[in-house]
């Protein structure tokens, strides 16, 4: 039986789905995979296998010691490069492809929920604003799903308390503001502390506290921060935090 090549539109949707789903849900029984594969004219097994092939291109595979399938095609590799080279553009074209499929298949629904947070659009062109509005909720979902919807420091799993925290601040690096590797899944209090430079991560992903926190004897702060000092965060199943981004945070934002 001749294998049918994946079209560009199908690949865009598959890569978008890879970003949105936790690694443990990339199987043929997942209702989202069943619905989307039907809309694409593919079997659930075919789409699930494609997601696993995509995972073999993700640096997280090596950090976590897992193994993806080795069948990633040149088209997969090219799409991975396109995605990671320009996240804003990728989110836009992938969302457009997904919307076209959704129009033809009403039962296929978008997984992500819009959540723009405190993003500022000041000084942006109309095109840039459109890309940001599309990309921001997808960035959030990619980061949270990578960490299986758990704070990487505390393990908190109440979604209403979770934030896709930028490692390099939004305004400081426009190229990587929608890059999931520039994100950490943190609880709201750890997100605020990270943004304020009160905490950071060492090269080995262990938690570092600023002097202000170390010297503070408040019981709540000790419970929220001190007990985790020196402990390694829970690494994500995909899109691991970029070492250069963490280095920037240690040097430019962290309060020693």
mmCIF file of C-alpha atoms in Angstrom:
data_model
loop_
_atom_site.group_PDB
_atom_site.id
_atom_site.type_symbol
_atom_site.label_atom_id
_atom_site.label_comp_id
_atom_site.label_asym_id
_atom_site.label_seq_id
_atom_site.Cartn_x
_atom_site.Cartn_y
_atom_site.Cartn_z
ATOM 1 C CA UNK A 1 0.000 0.000 0.000
ATOM 2 C CA UNK A 2 1.459 3.315 -1.091
ATOM 3 C CA UNK A 3 2.091 5.848 1.653
ATOM 4 C CA UNK A 4 0.370 9.190 1.171
ATOM 5 C CA UNK A 5 2.648 12.153 1.782
ATOM 6 C CA UNK A 6 1.633 14.755 4.306
ATOM 7 C CA UNK A 7 0.651 18.096 2.798
ATOM 8 C CA UNK A 8 2.011 21.364 4.150
ATOM 9 C CA UNK A 9 -1.367 22.220 5.675
ATOM 10 C CA UNK A 10 -1.576 18.835 7.398
ATOM 11 C CA UNK A 11 1.930 19.281 8.798
ATOM 12 C CA UNK A 12 1.104 22.753 10.106
ATOM 13 C CA UNK A 13 -1.886 21.350 11.972
ATOM 14 C CA UNK A 14 0.092 18.367 13.279
ATOM 15 C CA UNK A 15 2.877 20.617 14.580
ATOM 16 C CA UNK A 16 0.356 22.959 16.188
ATOM 17 C CA UNK A 17 -1.264 19.965 17.878
ATOM 18 C CA UNK A 18 2.147 18.768 19.083
ATOM 19 C CA UNK A 19 2.617 22.134 20.749
ATOM 20 C CA UNK A 20 -0.798 22.020 22.413
ATOM 21 C CA UNK A 21 -0.921 18.474 23.778
ATOM 22 C CA UNK A 22 0.914 17.099 26.816
ATOM 23 C CA UNK A 23 3.339 14.386 25.729
ATOM 24 C CA UNK A 24 1.377 11.684 27.540
ATOM 25 C CA UNK A 25 -1.737 12.423 25.489
ATOM 26 C CA UNK A 26 -0.153 11.850 22.088
ATOM 27 C CA UNK A 27 -1.862 8.536 21.413
ATOM 28 C CA UNK A 28 -4.491 7.302 18.975
ATOM 29 C CA UNK A 29 -7.259 7.099 21.606
ATOM 30 C CA UNK A 30 -7.082 10.793 22.455
ATOM 31 C CA UNK A 31 -10.416 12.385 21.385
ATOM 32 C CA UNK A 32 -8.636 15.441 19.955
ATOM 33 C CA UNK A 33 -6.402 13.239 17.827
ATOM 34 C CA UNK A 34 -9.409 11.192 16.688
ATOM 35 C CA UNK A 35 -11.366 14.305 15.630
ATOM 36 C CA UNK A 36 -8.478 16.096 13.966
ATOM 37 C CA UNK A 37 -7.223 13.014 12.123
ATOM 38 C CA UNK A 38 -10.712 12.546 10.676
ATOM 39 C CA UNK A 39 -10.731 16.138 9.443
ATOM 40 C CA UNK A 40 -7.305 15.616 7.869
ATOM 41 C CA UNK A 41 -8.317 12.390 6.158
ATOM 42 C CA UNK A 42 -5.819 10.457 8.271
ATOM 43 C CA UNK A 43 -6.179 7.652 10.784
ATOM 44 C CA UNK A 44 -5.719 8.386 14.503
ATOM 45 C CA UNK A 45 -2.715 6.050 14.512
ATOM 46 C CA UNK A 46 -1.134 7.950 11.630
ATOM 47 C CA UNK A 47 -1.534 11.311 13.369
ATOM 48 C CA UNK A 48 -0.322 9.933 16.707
ATOM 49 C CA UNK A 49 2.754 8.495 14.994
ATOM 50 C CA UNK A 50 3.413 11.829 13.296
ATOM 51 C CA UNK A 51 3.346 13.555 16.698
ATOM 52 C CA UNK A 52 5.847 11.044 18.048
ATOM 53 C CA UNK A 53 8.085 11.605 15.038
ATOM 54 C CA UNK A 54 7.903 15.344 15.690
ATOM 55 C CA UNK A 55 8.884 14.664 19.307
ATOM 56 C CA UNK A 56 12.103 13.037 18.091
ATOM 57 C CA UNK A 57 13.189 16.487 16.860
ATOM 58 C CA UNK A 58 12.576 18.144 20.244
ATOM 59 C CA UNK A 59 15.633 18.813 22.479
ATOM 60 C CA UNK A 60 13.543 17.661 25.456
ATOM 61 C CA UNK A 61 13.935 14.101 24.228
ATOM 62 C CA UNK A 62 17.613 14.136 25.135
ATOM 63 C CA UNK A 63 17.211 16.002 28.435
ATOM 64 C CA UNK A 64 14.564 13.621 29.755
ATOM 65 C CA UNK A 65 16.160 10.438 28.435
ATOM 66 C CA UNK A 66 13.113 9.470 26.377
ATOM 67 C CA UNK A 67 13.154 8.201 22.825
ATOM 68 C CA UNK A 68 10.869 9.272 20.035
ATOM 69 C CA UNK A 69 10.349 7.369 16.827
ATOM 70 C CA UNK A 70 13.177 7.727 14.340
ATOM 71 C CA UNK A 71 10.950 8.168 11.305
ATOM 72 C CA UNK A 72 10.940 11.962 11.129
ATOM 73 C CA UNK A 73 10.978 12.943 7.459
ATOM 74 C CA UNK A 74 12.828 15.787 5.770
ATOM 75 C CA UNK A 75 9.497 17.601 5.605
ATOM 76 C CA UNK A 76 9.183 17.180 9.384
ATOM 77 C CA UNK A 77 12.682 18.552 9.912
ATOM 78 C CA UNK A 78 12.010 21.472 7.575
ATOM 79 C CA UNK A 79 8.771 22.301 9.379
ATOM 80 C CA UNK A 80 10.540 22.103 12.759
ATOM 81 C CA UNK A 81 13.101 24.614 11.496
ATOM 82 C CA UNK A 82 10.382 26.885 10.107
ATOM 83 C CA UNK A 83 8.518 26.758 13.409
ATOM 84 C CA UNK A 84 11.472 27.420 15.678
ATOM 85 C CA UNK A 85 13.014 30.044 13.385
ATOM 86 C CA UNK A 86 10.002 32.378 13.521
ATOM 87 C CA UNK A 87 7.434 31.498 16.170
ATOM 88 C CA UNK A 88 5.186 34.487 15.498
ATOM 89 C CA UNK A 89 4.799 33.603 11.844
ATOM 90 C CA UNK A 90 4.389 29.885 12.579
ATOM 91 C CA UNK A 91 1.581 30.457 15.076
ATOM 92 C CA UNK A 92 -0.223 32.636 12.545
ATOM 93 C CA UNK A 93 -0.038 30.263 9.570
ATOM 94 C CA UNK A 94 -0.715 27.195 11.736
ATOM 95 C CA UNK A 95 -3.814 28.837 13.225
ATOM 96 C CA UNK A 96 -4.996 29.784 9.741
ATOM 97 C CA UNK A 97 -4.568 26.179 8.573
ATOM 98 C CA UNK A 98 -6.413 24.916 11.643
ATOM 99 C CA UNK A 99 -9.253 27.375 11.078
ATOM 100 C CA UNK A 100 -9.658 26.228 7.475
ATOM 101 C CA UNK A 101 -10.009 22.625 8.618
ATOM 102 C CA UNK A 102 -12.402 23.645 11.398
ATOM 103 C CA UNK A 103 -14.650 25.403 8.881
ATOM 104 C CA UNK A 104 -14.962 22.183 6.908
ATOM 105 C CA UNK A 105 -15.274 20.021 10.041
ATOM 106 C CA UNK A 106 -17.415 21.762 12.695
ATOM 107 C CA UNK A 107 -16.660 19.044 15.270
ATOM 108 C CA UNK A 108 -12.971 20.017 15.260
ATOM 109 C CA UNK A 109 -12.550 22.651 17.931
ATOM 110 C CA UNK A 110 -9.613 24.787 18.984
ATOM 111 C CA UNK A 111 -7.954 23.438 22.121
ATOM 112 C CA UNK A 112 -6.522 26.664 23.485
ATOM 113 C CA UNK A 113 -8.377 29.363 25.356
ATOM 114 C CA UNK A 114 -7.401 33.022 24.752
ATOM 115 C CA UNK A 115 -5.433 34.467 27.637
ATOM 116 C CA UNK A 116 -3.450 37.558 26.761
ATOM 117 C CA UNK A 117 -2.499 38.444 30.330
ATOM 118 C CA UNK A 118 -0.679 41.740 30.713
ATOM 119 C CA UNK A 119 0.747 41.914 27.190
ATOM 120 C CA UNK A 120 1.173 45.454 25.883
ATOM 121 C CA UNK A 121 0.430 46.216 22.228
ATOM 122 C CA UNK A 122 1.758 49.764 22.427
ATOM 123 C CA UNK A 123 3.844 50.744 19.412
ATOM 124 C CA UNK A 124 2.989 47.582 17.461
ATOM 125 C CA UNK A 125 1.930 47.580 13.814
ATOM 126 C CA UNK A 126 -1.457 46.131 12.942
ATOM 127 C CA UNK A 127 0.207 43.029 11.466
ATOM 128 C CA UNK A 128 2.366 42.553 14.556
ATOM 129 C CA UNK A 129 -0.663 42.931 16.810
ATOM 130 C CA UNK A 130 -2.495 40.266 14.816
ATOM 131 C CA UNK A 131 0.410 37.861 15.177
ATOM 132 C CA UNK A 132 0.690 38.510 18.906
ATOM 133 C CA UNK A 133 -3.026 38.043 19.523
ATOM 134 C CA UNK A 134 -2.927 34.710 17.709
ATOM 135 C CA UNK A 135 0.362 33.569 19.194
ATOM 136 C CA UNK A 136 0.012 34.538 22.848
ATOM 137 C CA UNK A 137 -2.676 31.979 23.832
ATOM 138 C CA UNK A 138 -0.850 29.325 21.789
ATOM 139 C CA UNK A 139 2.421 30.170 23.551
ATOM 140 C CA UNK A 140 0.651 29.830 26.890
ATOM 141 C CA UNK A 141 -0.880 26.470 26.011
ATOM 142 C CA UNK A 142 2.433 25.161 24.657
ATOM 143 C CA UNK A 143 4.278 26.064 27.855
ATOM 144 C CA UNK A 144 1.628 24.767 30.253
ATOM 145 C CA UNK A 145 1.121 21.510 28.345
ATOM 146 C CA UNK A 146 4.901 20.953 28.171
ATOM 147 C CA UNK A 147 4.953 20.867 31.974
ATOM 148 C CA UNK A 148 1.750 18.781 32.088
ATOM 149 C CA UNK A 149 -0.087 21.711 33.666
ATOM 150 C CA UNK A 150 2.007 21.712 36.833
ATOM 151 C CA UNK A 151 4.177 24.442 38.336
ATOM 152 C CA UNK A 152 7.743 23.315 37.675
ATOM 153 C CA UNK A 153 8.814 24.483 41.155
ATOM 154 C CA UNK A 154 5.987 23.503 43.492
ATOM 155 C CA UNK A 155 4.023 20.953 41.479
ATOM 156 C CA UNK A 156 0.826 22.984 41.890
ATOM 157 C CA UNK A 157 -1.675 21.797 39.280
ATOM 158 C CA UNK A 158 -4.652 24.149 39.668
ATOM 159 C CA UNK A 159 -4.832 25.676 36.188
ATOM 160 C CA UNK A 160 -6.280 28.936 37.457
ATOM 161 C CA UNK A 161 -3.047 29.519 39.380
ATOM 162 C CA UNK A 162 -0.663 28.652 36.535
ATOM 163 C CA UNK A 163 1.176 31.180 34.377
ATOM 164 C CA UNK A 164 3.301 30.774 31.252
ATOM 165 C CA UNK A 165 6.135 32.903 32.600
ATOM 166 C CA UNK A 166 8.624 34.491 30.189
ATOM 167 C CA UNK A 167 12.292 33.854 31.002
ATOM 168 C CA UNK A 168 13.522 36.820 28.965
ATOM 169 C CA UNK A 169 10.873 39.523 29.416
ATOM 170 C CA UNK A 170 8.357 40.137 26.638
ATOM 171 C CA UNK A 171 9.745 43.546 25.679
ATOM 172 C CA UNK A 172 13.416 42.537 25.890
ATOM 173 C CA UNK A 173 13.410 39.946 23.087
ATOM 174 C CA UNK A 174 10.759 40.292 20.398
ATOM 175 C CA UNK A 175 12.090 37.329 18.405
ATOM 176 C CA UNK A 176 11.573 34.885 21.267
ATOM 177 C CA UNK A 177 8.536 36.320 23.005
ATOM 178 C CA UNK A 178 6.333 33.514 21.625
ATOM 179 C CA UNK A 179 9.001 30.799 21.791
ATOM 180 C CA UNK A 180 7.901 28.075 24.265
ATOM 181 C CA UNK A 181 11.546 27.543 25.227
ATOM 182 C CA UNK A 182 11.432 31.067 26.613
ATOM 183 C CA UNK A 183 8.729 29.981 29.029
ATOM 184 C CA UNK A 184 8.300 28.252 32.378
ATOM 185 C CA UNK A 185 5.083 26.947 33.883
ATOM 186 C CA UNK A 186 4.916 28.642 37.282
ATOM 187 C CA UNK A 187 2.297 29.278 39.926
ATOM 188 C CA UNK A 188 1.220 32.911 40.139
ATOM 189 C CA UNK A 189 3.417 33.715 43.147
ATOM 190 C CA UNK A 190 6.487 32.044 41.656
ATOM 191 C CA UNK A 191 5.840 33.864 38.371
ATOM 192 C CA UNK A 192 5.816 37.247 40.139
ATOM 193 C CA UNK A 193 8.968 36.368 42.066
ATOM 194 C CA UNK A 194 10.704 35.226 38.868
ATOM 195 C CA UNK A 195 9.747 38.424 37.034
ATOM 196 C CA UNK A 196 10.952 40.512 39.968
ATOM 197 C CA UNK A 197 14.323 38.732 40.069
ATOM 198 C CA UNK A 198 13.730 37.242 43.508
ATOM 199 C CA UNK A 199 14.313 33.733 42.165
ATOM 200 C CA UNK A 200 16.101 32.216 39.177
ATOM 201 C CA UNK A 201 17.427 28.886 37.940
ATOM 202 C CA UNK A 202 21.033 27.714 38.012
ATOM 203 C CA UNK A 203 22.690 25.932 35.082
ATOM 204 C CA UNK A 204 21.563 22.602 36.523
ATOM 205 C CA UNK A 205 17.956 23.858 36.769
ATOM 206 C CA UNK A 206 18.042 24.133 40.563
ATOM 207 C CA UNK A 207 16.240 27.009 42.254
ATOM 208 C CA UNK A 208 18.272 29.994 43.448
ATOM 209 C CA UNK A 209 16.850 32.526 45.907
ATOM 210 C CA UNK A 210 17.826 36.166 46.226
ATOM 211 C CA UNK A 211 19.191 37.459 49.526
ATOM 212 C CA UNK A 212 15.888 39.219 50.128
ATOM 213 C CA UNK A 213 14.119 35.865 50.267
ATOM 214 C CA UNK A 214 16.876 33.984 52.084
ATOM 215 C CA UNK A 215 16.922 36.533 54.900
ATOM 216 C CA UNK A 216 13.155 36.807 55.188
ATOM 217 C CA UNK A 217 11.672 34.869 58.087
ATOM 218 C CA UNK A 218 8.025 35.225 57.043
ATOM 219 C CA UNK A 219 6.383 31.811 57.424
ATOM 220 C CA UNK A 220 4.417 32.081 54.185
ATOM 221 C CA UNK A 221 7.455 33.061 52.117
ATOM 222 C CA UNK A 222 9.515 30.279 53.660
ATOM 223 C CA UNK A 223 6.783 27.821 52.752
ATOM 224 C CA UNK A 224 6.462 29.162 49.204
ATOM 225 C CA UNK A 225 10.173 29.533 48.434
ATOM 226 C CA UNK A 226 12.756 28.428 51.001
ATOM 227 C CA UNK A 227 11.731 24.779 51.032
ATOM 228 C CA UNK A 228 12.451 24.576 47.284
ATOM 229 C CA UNK A 229 15.878 26.263 47.380
ATOM 230 C CA UNK A 230 18.519 24.097 45.709
ATOM 231 C CA UNK A 231 15.959 21.672 44.308
ATOM 232 C CA UNK A 232 15.797 20.983 40.581
ATOM 233 C CA UNK A 233 12.629 21.989 38.793
ATOM 234 C CA UNK A 234 10.515 19.386 37.049
ATOM 235 C CA UNK A 235 11.752 19.471 33.466
ATOM 236 C CA UNK A 236 9.142 19.583 30.700
ATOM 237 C CA UNK A 237 8.349 16.764 28.301
ATOM 238 C CA UNK A 238 8.871 19.138 25.368
ATOM 239 C CA UNK A 239 10.389 22.565 24.711
ATOM 240 C CA UNK A 240 12.956 22.636 27.560
ATOM 241 C CA UNK A 241 13.990 26.092 28.821
ATOM 242 C CA UNK A 242 16.833 27.459 26.705
ATOM 243 C CA UNK A 243 20.147 27.693 28.579
ATOM 244 C CA UNK A 244 20.964 31.073 27.004
ATOM 245 C CA UNK A 245 17.627 32.506 28.108
ATOM 246 C CA UNK A 246 18.205 31.303 31.669
ATOM 247 C CA UNK A 247 21.712 32.781 31.607
ATOM 248 C CA UNK A 248 20.205 36.141 30.614
ATOM 249 C CA UNK A 249 17.775 35.942 33.513
ATOM 250 C CA UNK A 250 20.551 35.179 36.004
ATOM 251 C CA UNK A 251 22.734 38.029 34.745
ATOM 252 C CA UNK A 252 20.191 40.737 33.939
ATOM 253 C CA UNK A 253 17.178 40.162 36.182
ATOM 254 C CA UNK A 254 18.128 38.096 39.229
ATOM 255 C CA UNK A 255 18.814 40.113 42.378
ATOM 256 C CA UNK A 256 21.840 38.492 43.990
#
